[in-house]
XYZ file of C-alpha atoms in Angstrom:
635
model
C -14.636 -19.296 -5.721
C -13.278 -16.051 -4.420
C -13.069 -12.871 -6.412
C -9.292 -12.867 -6.278
C -9.319 -16.420 -7.622
C -10.990 -15.222 -10.787
C -9.698 -11.739 -11.308
C -7.694 -9.188 -9.412
C -10.186 -6.469 -10.259
C -13.297 -6.389 -8.086
C -16.594 -4.982 -9.277
C -16.530 -1.218 -9.440
C -19.268 0.750 -7.685
C -21.919 2.380 -9.802
C -20.414 5.859 -9.467
C -17.674 6.586 -12.006
C -14.197 6.886 -10.472
C -11.945 9.876 -10.837
C -9.412 9.690 -13.601
C -6.812 11.861 -15.316
C -9.576 12.893 -17.730
C -11.922 13.856 -14.937
C -9.607 14.601 -12.008
C -10.915 15.328 -8.521
C -10.385 18.720 -6.946
C -7.080 19.089 -5.187
C -7.675 20.020 -1.586
C -4.891 20.775 0.829
C -2.109 18.363 0.038
C -3.935 15.954 -2.128
C -7.626 16.396 -2.701
C -10.128 13.589 -2.616
C -12.897 12.621 -4.940
C -16.430 11.847 -3.930
C -18.315 8.614 -3.824
C -16.553 5.331 -3.770
C -14.377 6.492 -6.623
C -10.670 6.909 -6.094
C -9.270 10.205 -4.815
C -5.914 11.778 -5.435
C -4.703 11.392 -1.876
C -5.804 11.558 1.694
C -6.836 14.950 2.943
C -7.134 13.995 6.577
C -4.628 12.091 8.657
C -4.315 10.984 12.236
C -2.774 13.392 14.736
C 0.972 12.889 14.795
C 2.114 10.722 17.693
C 5.866 10.317 17.581
C 6.138 8.340 20.801
C 3.542 5.760 19.773
C 5.070 5.437 16.301
C 8.550 4.877 17.724
C 7.197 2.233 20.123
C 5.618 0.341 17.235
C 8.785 0.580 15.181
C 10.740 -0.738 18.153
C 8.501 -3.817 18.269
C 9.604 -4.626 14.736
C 13.219 -3.707 15.388
C 13.385 -5.815 18.565
C 12.755 -8.957 16.496
C 16.410 -8.631 15.427
C 17.725 -8.861 18.989
C 20.979 -10.656 18.182
C 21.899 -8.125 15.529
C 20.956 -5.222 17.786
C 23.080 -6.613 20.616
C 25.993 -6.922 18.207
C 25.454 -3.347 16.997
C 25.296 -2.084 20.571
C 28.531 -3.839 21.539
C 30.366 -2.622 18.439
C 29.033 0.909 18.859
C 29.962 0.974 22.548
C 33.537 -0.135 21.866
C 33.805 2.344 19.006
C 32.473 5.195 21.161
C 34.937 4.251 23.920
C 37.828 4.341 21.456
C 36.632 7.751 20.287
C 36.749 9.014 23.864
C 40.283 7.685 24.374
C 41.709 9.847 21.592
C 41.357 13.318 23.175
C 42.551 11.936 26.530
C 45.734 10.604 24.890
C 46.257 13.923 23.133
C 46.139 15.721 26.487
C 48.687 13.290 27.920
C 50.907 13.821 24.875
C 50.916 17.577 25.441
C 51.658 17.448 29.181
C 54.049 14.485 29.286
C 55.874 14.497 25.955
C 55.427 17.704 23.927
C 56.166 20.226 26.690
C 59.082 18.144 28.140
C 60.166 17.448 24.505
C 60.233 13.656 24.969
C 60.288 12.582 21.315
C 60.489 8.828 21.983
C 57.520 8.901 24.303
C 55.606 11.074 21.837
C 56.326 8.588 19.025
C 55.071 5.665 21.099
C 51.916 7.540 22.048
C 51.280 8.539 18.434
C 51.517 4.878 17.407
C 48.981 3.973 20.114
C 46.752 6.830 18.995
C 46.994 5.696 15.350
C 46.047 2.135 16.353
C 43.056 3.440 18.319
C 41.736 5.389 15.324
C 42.415 2.498 12.920
C 40.494 0.021 15.077
C 37.718 2.595 15.419
C 37.456 2.914 11.629
C 37.201 -0.876 11.212
C 34.531 -1.123 13.907
C 32.596 1.732 12.302
C 32.443 -0.156 8.991
C 31.488 -3.429 10.661
C 28.778 -1.911 12.851
C 27.315 -0.187 9.784
C 27.143 -3.484 7.860
C 25.462 -5.267 10.787
C 22.959 -2.425 11.215
C 22.114 -2.497 7.523
C 21.201 -6.177 7.864
C 19.103 -5.424 10.946
C 17.247 -2.600 9.192
C 16.622 -4.649 6.030
C 15.211 -7.580 7.989
C 13.079 -5.163 9.991
C 11.546 -3.455 6.948
C 11.118 -6.892 5.367
C 8.785 -7.817 8.220
C 7.095 -4.420 8.054
C 6.603 -4.698 4.297
C 5.218 -8.222 4.670
C 2.692 -7.124 7.290
C 1.671 -4.127 5.172
C 1.100 -6.285 2.087
C -0.864 -8.855 4.094
C -2.997 -6.056 5.512
C -3.693 -4.677 2.041
C -4.966 -8.103 0.973
C -7.486 -8.099 3.823
C -8.849 -4.585 3.626
C -12.446 -4.004 2.492
C -13.257 -2.628 -0.933
C -14.385 0.638 0.650
C -10.768 1.335 1.595
C -9.524 1.027 -1.994
C -12.408 3.151 -3.274
C -10.860 6.193 -1.579
C -7.186 5.579 -2.452
C -5.336 5.722 -5.740
C -3.013 2.895 -6.684
C -0.109 5.350 -6.690
C -0.948 6.538 -3.174
C -0.821 2.973 -1.865
C 2.329 2.234 -3.872
C 3.945 5.312 -2.340
C 3.288 3.967 1.154
C 4.562 0.509 0.277
C 7.739 1.814 -1.411
C 8.720 5.408 -0.606
C 7.582 5.355 3.001
C 9.119 1.940 3.647
C 12.386 3.136 2.068
C 12.398 6.159 4.365
C 11.998 3.879 7.358
C 14.824 1.662 6.095
C 17.184 4.614 5.630
C 16.336 5.972 9.059
C 16.982 2.655 10.776
C 20.219 1.867 8.951
C 21.788 5.301 9.444
C 20.168 6.980 12.438
C 19.945 4.161 14.994
C 23.713 3.663 15.257
C 24.168 7.424 15.235
C 21.741 7.743 18.136
C 23.499 5.023 20.171
C 26.905 6.530 19.427
C 25.697 9.996 20.401
C 24.260 8.891 23.736
C 27.357 6.905 24.680
C 29.692 9.667 23.498
C 27.881 12.364 25.477
C 27.738 10.216 28.623
C 31.380 9.135 28.345
C 32.655 12.606 27.525
C 30.822 14.116 30.502
C 32.211 11.474 32.845
C 35.790 12.082 31.684
C 35.374 15.875 31.739
C 34.032 15.868 35.295
C 36.963 13.714 36.343
C 39.453 16.072 34.702
C 38.039 19.460 35.770
C 34.584 20.322 37.126
C 34.746 24.047 36.295
C 35.657 23.506 32.676
C 32.832 20.959 32.492
C 30.317 23.542 33.676
C 31.610 25.981 31.069
C 31.027 23.331 28.377
C 27.400 22.919 29.434
C 26.462 26.614 29.196
C 25.062 26.252 25.657
C 23.242 22.911 26.254
C 19.910 24.439 27.490
C 19.871 26.756 24.471
C 20.503 23.833 22.109
C 17.691 21.813 23.724
C 15.254 24.729 23.419
C 16.044 25.345 19.748
C 15.757 21.640 18.903
C 12.397 21.325 20.646
C 10.927 24.362 18.891
C 12.021 23.213 15.449
C 11.042 19.577 15.933
C 7.261 19.974 15.718
C 7.427 22.366 12.762
C 9.871 20.215 10.806
C 7.962 17.017 11.444
C 4.676 18.536 10.219
C 6.459 19.735 7.080
C 7.741 16.249 6.290
C 4.315 14.747 6.893
C 2.932 17.142 4.277
C 5.739 16.241 1.891
C 4.920 12.523 2.142
C 1.227 13.160 1.502
C 1.981 15.292 -1.513
C 4.379 12.638 -2.792
C 1.569 10.093 -2.551
C -0.690 12.435 -4.526
C 1.768 12.821 -7.385
C 2.447 9.074 -7.488
C -1.284 8.446 -7.728
C -1.694 10.880 -10.609
C 1.299 9.473 -12.503
C 0.007 5.907 -12.090
C -3.468 6.818 -13.362
C -2.155 8.839 -16.290
C 0.240 6.119 -17.431
C -2.408 3.409 -17.023
C -4.877 5.501 -19.018
C -2.328 6.816 -21.524
C -4.237 5.468 -24.517
C -7.411 7.212 -23.380
C -5.546 10.445 -22.685
C -4.026 10.364 -26.167
C -7.277 9.382 -27.865
C -9.143 12.369 -26.479
C -6.238 14.768 -26.920
C -5.989 15.536 -23.232
C -2.205 15.512 -23.059
C -1.997 19.232 -22.320
C -4.683 18.964 -19.648
C -2.813 16.066 -18.042
C 0.420 18.086 -18.165
C -1.303 21.048 -16.506
C -2.777 18.847 -13.794
C 0.628 17.285 -13.197
C 2.304 20.678 -13.044
C -0.162 21.771 -10.368
C 0.460 18.727 -8.189
C 4.190 18.853 -8.921
C 4.316 22.506 -7.910
C 2.534 21.655 -4.694
C 5.067 18.895 -3.950
C 7.904 21.313 -4.719
C 6.551 23.901 -2.283
C 6.054 21.511 0.616
C 9.405 19.839 -0.195
C 11.229 23.192 -0.044
C 9.422 24.031 3.164
C 10.381 20.718 4.751
C 14.017 20.797 3.634
C 14.541 24.423 4.688
C 12.982 23.701 8.067
C 15.267 20.726 8.602
C 18.275 22.593 7.219
C 18.017 25.361 9.794
C 18.957 23.055 12.640
C 22.420 22.069 11.379
C 23.850 25.603 11.014
C 22.352 26.656 14.347
C 23.993 23.686 16.047
C 27.313 24.671 14.464
C 26.942 28.155 15.919
C 26.213 26.707 19.358
C 29.187 24.330 19.116
C 31.535 27.126 18.069
C 30.262 29.259 20.925
C 30.942 26.418 23.372
C 34.402 25.931 21.848
C 35.173 29.646 22.278
C 34.039 29.552 25.917
C 36.300 26.557 26.634
C 39.238 28.182 24.816
C 38.852 31.399 26.801
C 38.126 29.754 30.147
C 40.752 27.030 29.699
C 43.404 29.556 28.659
C 42.646 31.730 31.673
C 42.846 28.725 34.019
C 46.161 27.605 32.476
C 47.608 31.083 32.941
C 46.284 31.105 36.501
C 47.848 27.724 37.234
C 44.481 26.074 37.853
C 44.917 23.420 35.164
C 47.407 22.159 32.631
C 47.679 22.882 28.926
C 47.028 19.205 28.124
C 43.778 19.177 30.082
C 42.659 22.393 28.362
C 43.441 20.850 24.957
C 41.531 17.666 25.887
C 38.567 19.748 27.020
C 38.442 21.563 23.705
C 38.166 18.169 21.965
C 35.570 16.897 24.459
C 33.492 20.038 24.041
C 33.344 19.170 20.364
C 32.221 15.678 21.328
C 29.358 17.114 23.359
C 28.120 19.189 20.453
C 28.983 16.850 17.584
C 26.355 14.188 18.372
C 23.636 16.829 18.442
C 24.990 18.324 15.240
C 25.099 14.905 13.551
C 21.512 14.203 14.525
C 20.541 17.659 13.285
C 22.107 16.897 9.915
C 20.076 13.673 9.791
C 16.959 15.292 11.142
C 15.239 15.381 7.758
C 15.824 11.654 7.357
C 14.549 10.933 10.860
C 11.428 13.029 10.339
C 10.763 11.461 6.929
C 11.153 8.026 8.495
C 8.714 8.807 11.320
C 6.218 10.366 8.912
C 6.517 7.339 6.625
C 6.015 4.967 9.557
C 2.871 6.823 10.592
C 1.447 6.498 7.075
C 2.248 2.782 7.021
C 0.751 2.200 10.467
C -2.342 4.156 9.439
C -3.062 1.453 6.860
C -2.298 -1.286 9.371
C -4.782 0.280 11.801
C -7.585 0.186 9.237
C -10.130 -2.483 10.275
C -9.844 -5.619 8.154
C -12.910 -7.067 6.475
C -11.970 -10.423 8.019
C -12.165 -9.207 11.611
C -14.902 -10.494 13.895
C -15.498 -13.646 11.846
C -15.339 -16.169 14.686
C -17.917 -18.964 15.108
C -19.226 -18.666 11.574
C -21.016 -21.372 9.637
C -19.044 -23.410 7.096
C -20.459 -23.590 3.573
C -20.898 -27.219 2.536
C -22.855 -28.775 -0.315
C -24.087 -25.428 -1.619
C -27.227 -25.859 -3.729
C -27.186 -22.280 -5.009
C -30.503 -20.900 -3.787
C -30.178 -17.130 -3.357
C -32.713 -14.841 -1.656
C -32.607 -11.051 -1.478
C -35.100 -10.056 1.213
C -35.919 -6.306 1.335
C -32.297 -5.283 0.796
C -31.296 -1.623 0.924
C -27.784 -0.231 0.563
C -25.842 2.966 -0.102
C -22.133 3.564 -0.633
C -22.592 6.735 1.387
C -24.918 7.286 4.301
C -28.303 8.759 3.381
C -27.592 8.221 -0.336
C -29.259 4.882 -1.151
C -28.236 2.947 -4.253
C -30.606 0.003 -3.718
C -34.066 0.396 -2.208
C -36.015 -2.543 -0.788
C -34.819 -5.099 -3.356
C -36.326 -8.589 -3.082
C -36.042 -11.597 -5.398
C -35.273 -15.302 -5.316
C -32.953 -17.406 -7.486
C -33.588 -21.126 -7.348
C -30.713 -23.611 -7.715
C -29.520 -23.830 -11.307
C -31.501 -20.806 -12.529
C -30.097 -17.988 -14.642
C -30.957 -14.511 -13.365
C -30.313 -11.593 -15.696
C -29.823 -8.062 -14.324
C -30.610 -5.319 -16.836
C -31.156 -1.607 -16.657
C -29.493 1.710 -17.403
C -25.992 2.533 -16.213
C -25.916 3.349 -12.523
C -29.201 1.585 -11.802
C -27.633 -0.742 -9.223
C -26.912 -3.960 -11.150
C -23.269 -4.252 -10.124
C -24.163 -3.244 -6.583
C -26.351 -6.353 -6.262
C -23.441 -8.682 -7.015
C -21.135 -6.567 -4.845
C -23.469 -7.318 -1.958
C -23.768 -10.994 -2.841
C -19.977 -11.356 -2.741
C -19.842 -9.239 0.441
C -17.481 -6.720 -1.066
C -19.881 -4.442 0.813
C -22.331 -5.311 3.583
C -25.973 -4.372 3.307
C -27.573 -1.593 5.341
C -31.011 -3.183 5.671
C -32.605 -6.509 4.879
C -31.108 -9.958 4.443
C -29.280 -11.928 1.750
C -29.606 -15.692 2.093
C -27.808 -18.583 0.411
C -29.566 -21.898 0.933
C -31.575 -20.277 3.725
C -28.581 -18.944 5.719
C -27.717 -15.255 6.088
C -24.440 -14.710 4.182
C -23.173 -12.569 7.075
C -22.904 -15.786 9.056
C -20.460 -17.247 6.526
C -16.722 -16.692 6.531
C -15.962 -14.338 3.638
C -13.229 -16.532 2.210
C -15.513 -19.553 2.392
C -18.320 -17.607 0.718
C -16.191 -16.313 -2.144
C -14.727 -19.721 -2.834
C -18.236 -20.800 -3.777
C -18.618 -17.909 -6.219
C -17.223 -17.777 -9.734
C -16.831 -14.365 -11.352
C -16.078 -13.548 -14.984
C -15.595 -9.831 -15.487
C -15.906 -7.715 -18.589
C -12.253 -6.707 -18.158
C -10.366 -10.006 -18.207
C -7.365 -9.632 -15.912
C -4.350 -11.893 -16.317
C -1.062 -11.923 -14.442
C 2.518 -11.805 -15.731
C 2.882 -15.578 -15.631
C 2.361 -18.563 -17.896
C -0.978 -19.407 -19.448
C -1.082 -22.533 -17.317
C -0.578 -20.663 -14.048
C -3.161 -18.030 -14.984
C -5.771 -20.759 -15.419
C -4.558 -22.541 -12.279
C -5.150 -19.319 -10.318
C -8.718 -20.524 -9.871
C -7.537 -23.738 -8.167
C -3.903 -23.622 -6.970
C -3.648 -27.384 -6.401
C -4.986 -28.358 -9.842
C -2.924 -30.757 -11.931
C -1.726 -29.938 -15.437
C -4.288 -32.320 -16.911
C -7.096 -30.564 -14.989
C -5.884 -27.190 -16.265
C -5.850 -28.405 -19.859
C -9.266 -30.049 -19.479
C -10.718 -26.734 -18.227
C -9.147 -24.911 -21.176
C -10.762 -27.366 -23.601
C -14.175 -26.882 -22.004
C -13.682 -23.122 -22.339
C -12.776 -23.447 -26.051
C -9.364 -21.981 -25.219
C -7.207 -25.016 -26.016
C -7.240 -24.239 -29.743
C -5.463 -20.887 -29.563
C -3.284 -21.948 -26.604
C -1.792 -24.837 -28.576
C -0.798 -22.377 -31.315
C 1.178 -20.159 -28.934
C 4.979 -20.366 -29.040
C 5.266 -22.433 -25.878
C 1.677 -23.575 -25.556
C 0.470 -23.604 -21.962
C 3.924 -22.521 -20.795
C 3.839 -19.298 -22.817
C 4.678 -16.333 -20.591
C 2.092 -13.549 -20.728
C 2.951 -9.864 -20.577
C 1.497 -7.440 -18.054
C -2.281 -8.020 -17.869
C -1.953 -10.464 -20.760
C -1.686 -7.769 -23.418
C 0.094 -10.139 -25.812
C -3.297 -11.854 -26.232
C -6.492 -10.501 -27.771
C -9.414 -9.446 -25.610
C -11.368 -12.547 -26.602
C -8.454 -14.861 -25.817
C -8.021 -13.283 -22.404
C -11.729 -13.735 -21.753
C -11.557 -17.419 -22.663
C -8.723 -17.899 -20.168
C -10.771 -16.293 -17.372
C -13.673 -18.599 -18.239
C -11.291 -21.577 -18.105
C -10.138 -20.299 -14.720
C -13.737 -20.216 -13.499
C -14.471 -23.691 -14.898
C -11.437 -25.074 -13.079
C -12.609 -23.542 -9.783
C -15.994 -25.263 -10.175
C -18.102 -22.622 -8.337
C -21.624 -23.221 -7.050
C -22.821 -19.726 -7.995
C -21.676 -17.892 -11.116
C -21.548 -14.158 -11.866
C -21.015 -12.911 -15.435
C -20.430 -9.205 -15.900
C -20.960 -8.387 -19.588
C -18.417 -11.075 -20.432
C -18.850 -10.790 -24.217
C -18.719 -7.013 -24.510
C -16.465 -5.768 -27.288
C -15.848 -9.240 -28.749
C -15.967 -10.017 -32.457
C -18.674 -12.367 -33.749
C -16.468 -15.432 -34.263
C -14.789 -15.141 -30.869
C -18.141 -14.438 -29.252
C -19.432 -17.776 -30.514
C -16.600 -19.550 -28.712
C -17.179 -17.509 -25.557
C -20.919 -18.164 -25.596
C -20.324 -21.877 -25.925
C -17.801 -21.787 -23.083
C -20.217 -19.779 -20.919
C -22.985 -22.298 -21.606
C -20.675 -25.055 -20.385
C -19.737 -23.024 -17.332
C -23.353 -22.183 -16.452
C -24.586 -25.767 -16.709
C -26.169 -26.789 -13.396
C -25.124 -23.574 -11.615
C -27.093 -20.627 -10.295
C -25.959 -17.775 -12.529
C -26.277 -14.005 -12.385
C -25.727 -12.237 -15.706
C -25.251 -8.473 -15.926
C -26.121 -7.481 -19.486
C -26.533 -4.324 -21.537
C -27.165 -6.089 -24.847
C -30.584 -7.490 -24.075
C -30.603 -10.010 -26.910
C -27.921 -11.995 -25.055
C -30.156 -12.866 -22.094
C -33.355 -14.052 -23.824
C -32.843 -17.560 -22.417
C -32.652 -16.403 -18.769
C -35.104 -17.961 -16.305
C -35.750 -14.582 -14.706
C -34.942 -11.068 -15.867
C -34.791 -8.327 -13.244
C -35.222 -4.834 -14.669
C -33.531 -2.350 -12.321
C -33.922 1.401 -12.438
C -33.043 3.917 -9.754
C -32.046 1.187 -7.311
C -35.395 -0.589 -7.491
C -36.712 -3.626 -9.374
C -39.300 -2.069 -11.658
C -40.086 -5.244 -13.619
C -39.413 -8.966 -13.458
C -40.218 -11.950 -15.640
C -39.002 -13.899 -18.660
C -38.020 -12.252 -21.922
C -41.353 -13.035 -23.536
C -43.394 -11.940 -20.522
C -41.619 -8.599 -20.292
C -42.097 -7.879 -23.965
C -45.819 -8.611 -23.683
C -46.085 -6.246 -20.692
C -44.977 -3.332 -22.917
C -43.129 -1.765 -19.957
C -39.646 -0.466 -19.221
C -37.940 -3.594 -20.532
C -39.867 -3.363 -23.801
C -38.643 0.197 -24.259
C -35.034 -0.828 -23.566
C -35.263 -3.775 -25.929
C -36.926 -1.941 -28.812
C -34.475 0.961 -28.463
C -31.661 -1.483 -29.213
C -33.442 -3.280 -32.056
C -35.644 -0.712 -33.750
C -35.088 -2.056 -37.255
C -34.048 -5.681 -36.837
C -32.465 -7.947 -34.272
C -28.727 -8.402 -34.402
C -28.693 -11.972 -35.618
C -24.966 -12.360 -35.032
C -25.449 -12.094 -31.257
C -26.060 -15.503 -29.745
C -28.556 -15.672 -26.869
C -27.443 -17.305 -23.647
C -28.894 -20.823 -23.654
C -30.855 -21.993 -20.692
C -28.609 -24.114 -18.476
């Protein structure tokens, strides 16, 4: 049974993660904690590559070909109608206003009004079509991002906060959506308008056209210089936004702990620091993007003044007509307006590109399911597990396990004990292949687990964590999470075996009772019984219990112990325990300290040896054994 079929929370590495109570240092735009613990945000990103990012976005956008074709046609017609307006105004001046032909002027005004009315309708329709195209595009992008997140190795999540990942899946995706829905049509309109206006202007008067283009090189130079600076600023803003989202998520999730230890003021100070950082980079980004619009207005006004002066001189010299000069003044605006419009949307475009880069960065992260071809299927698993000289470290040159070797025979119960950080959880992390070993071999039924497909391997493993995680769904569906195709009768049978049927039947709607977030409308013990029922339903070949009775009252613990005994029957089981009296019935106890197995044997043998285990045991029961704690029975 896979980890995600038992609980959404994988085993945590031995090093303690960063938290609002012990925050990591903030470096650059987001700081990053050490070890496999979670950091505030990424401090290093890929070099910006706008061209490559736009190509990848286009691959998603091109999936909506029909919609894009429709948008292009509508935009082209609309741009053409926009170009007709100034031309008609020039005709009106030369043919009707100067000769004072009121009837002709009225007819032309009606035509002009119809042109602008049709243009307005097409503008609305093209916007609605483009919104659909952009939403379908980001739907596909969001789907691929979520699928990628489900397939990334645990190492990836060790270095990212939940808020940082949520920021990429929400804020960055929203920025892409806004950019596509608003900027794509603007870009098409601008290109068509500039091309059409130039063609008409050249046809009307070449010299006035050249005058209109005097400011174009200056506009291009200014835009190019500001582009790189503005884009870098928006990349920093998105990173800082991810950092603040991560801190908010951790603080809210750990609110009870923050309040308990009176660290509200410290949390506020930490937030103010990150918030101030976001404010600074946000101001920097917005000011940088805001410079472009006013500068484009200056360039457009300069071009307009040149046309007004040059056109007036040519009219007075008899080189052109007043109508053509008036048309040119409108067309000069059309040359500058597209650039000005894009400048006004430049912040949105840059935020969209920066967001796309952050999304694609996750998609480019190697999946833990890559390179799994031609692997052995797992059939008829007996449950024999061998660790053969295994060494491992979460970081290079910092070993957590050193030359660990042991064997678990089918149906045996193996207990892992030792001080915090000794490497107990790391052993089961390696068995489930949440991490891959550095040296040695791990075998199941004589086959190296690296030859198995990870999904296939984890489906044979059942995991019951200390923190019982439940989803916002019914009790029935939470149990069925361990076996999606299970019938209602199978779900209820598993609940009975787990001693959970009693309290479930007393709930308002029984098995159809809807649980709150993480099942907080149930007690800790009740949640634990449901996770055991989930594991029973999955029927795993190998079982892992991570301090499953920690923090449970005596009466509830009796029910859990009985359910665990049922679950462990006939299965190879690994039990991580701190309360040593709970594992006296284990077939083999491995005492781990400093990443090494310092002792091994049964409970009685280890006590007789008077070694490390004896010291741990007697330190817990110096006066008398806690008789209310039930030992795990031998399966």
